[in-house]
Amino acid sequence: MAATALPPLPPQFKSIQHHLRTAQELDKREPVVAYYCRLYAMQTGMKIDSKTPECRKFLSKLMDQLEAMKKQFGDNEAITQEIVGSAHVENYALKMFLYADNEDRAGQFHKNMIKSFYTASLLIDVLTVFGELSEENAQHRKYARWKAAYIHNCLKNGETPQPGPIGMEGESFDVEREEAGSSSVHSGGTTQPSSSTYEANNIPTSNFTGIHIPPGAHAPANTPAEVPHNTGVTSNTIQPAPQNIPLVDPSLYSAQSAGDVRLTPEDFARAQKYCKYAGSALQYEDVSTAVQNLQKALKLLITGRE
């Protein structure tokens, strides 16, 4: 990506600073996700303030970054086709969420897991680039942001967090202090100052004991999250576990399309989305999720039902 330096972050754009930092952290490993993080920041910034000179200057440079990335990755379907890009970002967000959730349920509390929960919530924010969030993703975002705050505050106070979904009051999470020195957004070698604290907005105060989070349902849960190099956080390498590949539904081998099945445009769109999800899952070598989504697409096309 072309090294286009951003000017200092205007105070009005405090709410997008962490999305920009996440983009920087993912530039090398996940450039597609980094691109959409910047696109989300751009769209959000335009809504906040596109008239103040300092804001216009910042957004102009951010647009230059986006154009440079689009030119560099112009042949990538995840950039050129929104449905592929949406599946890619969603799979990566849920991959981080499920890693943190599995660590949490196992009682393994550490900074890498907190970072994973928090980053997953930011990436679910990014999914709004493609439209309204599903109820499931909205629930995951609230839960991840709340969990990050709750576990962080427990560890900071010398308390042992309770694993899994529990009912707690709202928490606040000071990201800059937690990240120990990474309180700036870097772009093109230029350090951008950022605000000193983050209050975990939209952290629910309701009880989460009934939340439905199926382990491993969307992406491999054994993948550690990205940790910024300057946090001082270290974690043991987690070896990939053997995948449990679901059995193919035998009825699909001999199924015949019923003569009275009439597929609607929405049915075709859903089938296409399942296929795109399967393709995105294969990029992460997640065979189980790929098989599940392909079976859903096949069943829908053959029977007209999901």
PDB file of N, CA and C in Angstrom, residues 30-73:
ATOM      1  N   GLU A  30      -3.961  -9.011   6.758  1.00  0.00           N
ATOM      2  CA  GLU A  30      -5.329  -9.019   6.235  1.00  0.00           C
ATOM      3  C   GLU A  30      -5.633  -7.685   5.540  1.00  0.00           C
ATOM      4  N   PRO A  31      -5.024  -7.433   4.373  1.00  0.00           N
ATOM      5  CA  PRO A  31      -5.232  -6.137   3.713  1.00  0.00           C
ATOM      6  C   PRO A  31      -6.680  -5.865   3.333  1.00  0.00           C
ATOM      7  N   VAL A  32      -7.455  -6.912   3.030  1.00  0.00           N
ATOM      8  CA  VAL A  32      -8.865  -6.705   2.684  1.00  0.00           C
ATOM      9  C   VAL A  32      -9.622  -6.148   3.886  1.00  0.00           C
ATOM     10  N   VAL A  33      -9.401  -6.738   5.060  1.00  0.00           N
ATOM     11  CA  VAL A  33     -10.061  -6.255   6.270  1.00  0.00           C
ATOM     12  C   VAL A  33      -9.574  -4.841   6.594  1.00  0.00           C
ATOM     13  N   ALA A  34      -8.280  -4.598   6.401  1.00  0.00           N
ATOM     14  CA  ALA A  34      -7.730  -3.262   6.647  1.00  0.00           C
ATOM     15  C   ALA A  34      -8.400  -2.231   5.730  1.00  0.00           C
ATOM     16  N   TYR A  35      -8.622  -2.609   4.479  1.00  0.00           N
ATOM     17  CA  TYR A  35      -9.279  -1.700   3.523  1.00  0.00           C
ATOM     18  C   TYR A  35     -10.668  -1.311   4.023  1.00  0.00           C
ATOM     19  N   TYR A  36     -11.443  -2.304   4.453  1.00  0.00           N
ATOM     20  CA  TYR A  36     -12.809  -1.993   4.886  1.00  0.00           C
ATOM     21  C   TYR A  36     -12.839  -1.261   6.219  1.00  0.00           C
ATOM     22  N   CYS A  37     -11.832  -1.460   7.060  1.00  0.00           N
ATOM     23  CA  CYS A  37     -11.734  -0.653   8.285  1.00  0.00           C
ATOM     24  C   CYS A  37     -11.571   0.816   7.929  1.00  0.00           C
ATOM     25  N   ARG A  38     -10.734   1.096   6.933  1.00  0.00           N
ATOM     26  CA  ARG A  38     -10.540   2.485   6.509  1.00  0.00           C
ATOM     27  C   ARG A  38     -11.787   3.029   5.814  1.00  0.00           C
ATOM     28  N   LEU A  39     -12.460   2.172   5.047  1.00  0.00           N
ATOM     29  CA  LEU A  39     -13.683   2.624   4.388  1.00  0.00           C
ATOM     30  C   LEU A  39     -14.745   2.977   5.426  1.00  0.00           C
ATOM     31  N   TYR A  40     -14.844   2.156   6.476  1.00  0.00           N
ATOM     32  CA  TYR A  40     -15.781   2.458   7.562  1.00  0.00           C
ATOM     33  C   TYR A  40     -15.406   3.792   8.214  1.00  0.00           C
ATOM     34  N   ALA A  41     -14.124   3.988   8.481  1.00  0.00           N
ATOM     35  CA  ALA A  41     -13.676   5.238   9.106  1.00  0.00           C
ATOM     36  C   ALA A  41     -13.996   6.423   8.202  1.00  0.00           C
ATOM     37  N   MET A  42     -13.810   6.232   6.898  1.00  0.00           N
ATOM     38  CA  MET A  42     -14.084   7.306   5.945  1.00  0.00           C
ATOM     39  C   MET A  42     -15.567   7.668   5.943  1.00  0.00           C
ATOM     40  N   GLN A  43     -16.417   6.660   5.831  1.00  0.00           N
ATOM     41  CA  GLN A  43     -17.854   6.912   5.786  1.00  0.00           C
ATOM     42  C   GLN A  43     -18.362   7.524   7.091  1.00  0.00           C
ATOM     43  N   THR A  44     -17.839   7.022   8.214  1.00  0.00           N
ATOM     44  CA  THR A  44     -18.258   7.543   9.516  1.00  0.00           C
ATOM     45  C   THR A  44     -17.778   8.978   9.700  1.00  0.00           C
ATOM     46  N   GLY A  45     -16.530   9.236   9.298  1.00  0.00           N
ATOM     47  CA  GLY A  45     -15.979  10.582   9.399  1.00  0.00           C
ATOM     48  C   GLY A  45     -16.755  11.583   8.566  1.00  0.00           C
ATOM     49  N   MET A  46     -17.190  11.165   7.366  1.00  0.00           N
ATOM     50  CA  MET A  46     -17.971  12.057   6.510  1.00  0.00           C
ATOM     51  C   MET A  46     -19.278  12.464   7.188  1.00  0.00           C
ATOM     52  N   LYS A  47     -19.870  11.529   7.920  1.00  0.00           N
ATOM     53  CA  LYS A  47     -21.120  11.820   8.611  1.00  0.00           C
ATOM     54  C   LYS A  47     -20.894  12.744   9.812  1.00  0.00           C
ATOM     55  N   ILE A  48     -19.725  12.606  10.447  1.00  0.00           N
ATOM     56  CA  ILE A  48     -19.445  13.405  11.651  1.00  0.00           C
ATOM     57  C   ILE A  48     -19.151  14.859  11.295  1.00  0.00           C
ATOM     58  N   ASP A  49     -18.199  15.062  10.365  1.00  0.00           N
ATOM     59  CA  ASP A  49     -17.791  16.423  10.003  1.00  0.00           C
ATOM     60  C   ASP A  49     -16.984  16.372   8.713  1.00  0.00           C
ATOM     61  N   SER A  50     -17.559  16.869   7.645  1.00  0.00           N
ATOM     62  CA  SER A  50     -16.846  16.921   6.368  1.00  0.00           C
ATOM     63  C   SER A  50     -16.597  18.350   5.909  1.00  0.00           C
ATOM     64  N   LYS A  51     -16.847  19.313   6.798  1.00  0.00           N
ATOM     65  CA  LYS A  51     -16.740  20.723   6.413  1.00  0.00           C
ATOM     66  C   LYS A  51     -15.587  21.449   7.086  1.00  0.00           C
ATOM     67  N   THR A  52     -15.303  21.097   8.339  1.00  0.00           N
ATOM     68  CA  THR A  52     -14.199  21.754   9.037  1.00  0.00           C
ATOM     69  C   THR A  52     -12.894  21.501   8.279  1.00  0.00           C
ATOM     70  N   PRO A  53     -12.055  22.522   8.079  1.00  0.00           N
ATOM     71  CA  PRO A  53     -10.827  22.351   7.288  1.00  0.00           C
ATOM     72  C   PRO A  53      -9.956  21.185   7.737  1.00  0.00           C
ATOM     73  N   GLU A  54      -9.741  21.029   9.051  1.00  0.00           N
ATOM     74  CA  GLU A  54      -8.876  19.942   9.512  1.00  0.00           C
ATOM     75  C   GLU A  54      -9.500  18.578   9.241  1.00  0.00           C
ATOM     76  N   CYS A  55     -10.824  18.514   9.332  1.00  0.00           N
ATOM     77  CA  CYS A  55     -11.510  17.249   9.044  1.00  0.00           C
ATOM     78  C   CYS A  55     -11.469  16.935   7.554  1.00  0.00           C
ATOM     79  N   ARG A  56     -11.669  17.948   6.723  1.00  0.00           N
ATOM     80  CA  ARG A  56     -11.622  17.741   5.277  1.00  0.00           C
ATOM     81  C   ARG A  56     -10.227  17.295   4.842  1.00  0.00           C
ATOM     82  N   LYS A  57      -9.216  17.883   5.452  1.00  0.00           N
ATOM     83  CA  LYS A  57      -7.843  17.499   5.113  1.00  0.00           C
ATOM     84  C   LYS A  57      -7.579  16.047   5.497  1.00  0.00           C
ATOM     85  N   PHE A  58      -8.035  15.661   6.691  1.00  0.00           N
ATOM     86  CA  PHE A  58      -7.834  14.289   7.153  1.00  0.00           C
ATOM     87  C   PHE A  58      -8.563  13.302   6.245  1.00  0.00           C
ATOM     88  N   LEU A  59      -9.828  13.594   5.926  1.00  0.00           N
ATOM     89  CA  LEU A  59     -10.618  12.699   5.081  1.00  0.00           C
ATOM     90  C   LEU A  59     -10.041  12.605   3.673  1.00  0.00           C
ATOM     91  N   SER A  60      -9.482  13.699   3.181  1.00  0.00           N
ATOM     92  CA  SER A  60      -8.869  13.685   1.850  1.00  0.00           C
ATOM     93  C   SER A  60      -7.677  12.733   1.812  1.00  0.00           C
ATOM     94  N   LYS A  61      -6.838  12.782   2.847  1.00  0.00           N
ATOM     95  CA  LYS A  61      -5.680  11.882   2.909  1.00  0.00           C
ATOM     96  C   LYS A  61      -6.124  10.431   3.109  1.00  0.00           C
ATOM     97  N   LEU A  62      -7.176  10.248   3.909  1.00  0.00           N
ATOM     98  CA  LEU A  62      -7.691   8.893   4.110  1.00  0.00           C
ATOM     99  C   LEU A  62      -8.245   8.339   2.800  1.00  0.00           C
ATOM    100  N   MET A  63      -8.880   9.195   2.014  1.00  0.00           N
ATOM    101  CA  MET A  63      -9.384   8.773   0.710  1.00  0.00           C
ATOM    102  C   MET A  63      -8.232   8.385  -0.209  1.00  0.00           C
ATOM    103  N   ASP A  64      -7.116   9.095  -0.112  1.00  0.00           N
ATOM    104  CA  ASP A  64      -5.928   8.738  -0.896  1.00  0.00           C
ATOM    105  C   ASP A  64      -5.448   7.331  -0.531  1.00  0.00           C
ATOM    106  N   GLN A  65      -5.468   7.014   0.763  1.00  0.00           N
ATOM    107  CA  GLN A  65      -5.077   5.670   1.194  1.00  0.00           C
ATOM    108  C   GLN A  65      -5.998   4.619   0.593  1.00  0.00           C
ATOM    109  N   LEU A  66      -7.294   4.888   0.636  1.00  0.00           N
ATOM    110  CA  LEU A  66      -8.266   3.939   0.095  1.00  0.00           C
ATOM    111  C   LEU A  66      -8.067   3.739  -1.406  1.00  0.00           C
ATOM    112  N   GLU A  67      -7.835   4.822  -2.127  1.00  0.00           N
ATOM    113  CA  GLU A  67      -7.628   4.713  -3.572  1.00  0.00           C
ATOM    114  C   GLU A  67      -6.363   3.917  -3.885  1.00  0.00           C
ATOM    115  N   ALA A  68      -5.316   4.132  -3.076  1.00  0.00           N
ATOM    116  CA  ALA A  68      -4.071   3.394  -3.285  1.00  0.00           C
ATOM    117  C   ALA A  68      -4.275   1.898  -3.040  1.00  0.00           C
ATOM    118  N   MET A  69      -5.028   1.571  -2.000  1.00  0.00           N
ATOM    119  CA  MET A  69      -5.302   0.162  -1.707  1.00  0.00           C
ATOM    120  C   MET A  69      -6.188  -0.467  -2.786  1.00  0.00           C
ATOM    121  N   LYS A  70      -7.174   0.283  -3.240  1.00  0.00           N
ATOM    122  CA  LYS A  70      -8.069  -0.237  -4.278  1.00  0.00           C
ATOM    123  C   LYS A  70      -7.303  -0.510  -5.560  1.00  0.00           C
ATOM    124  N   LYS A  71      -6.341   0.342  -5.868  1.00  0.00           N
ATOM    125  CA  LYS A  71      -5.514   0.144  -7.057  1.00  0.00           C
ATOM    126  C   LYS A  71      -4.617  -1.075  -6.895  1.00  0.00           C
ATOM    127  N   GLN A  72      -4.058  -1.227  -5.689  1.00  0.00           N
ATOM    128  CA  GLN A  72      -3.150  -2.334  -5.422  1.00  0.00           C
ATOM    129  C   GLN A  72      -3.857  -3.680  -5.429  1.00  0.00           C
ATOM    130  N   PHE A  73      -5.075  -3.715  -4.873  1.00  0.00           N
ATOM    131  CA  PHE A  73      -5.803  -4.975  -4.752  1.00  0.00           C
ATOM    132  C   PHE A  73      -7.039  -5.002  -5.656  1.00  0.00           C
TER     133      PHE A  73
END
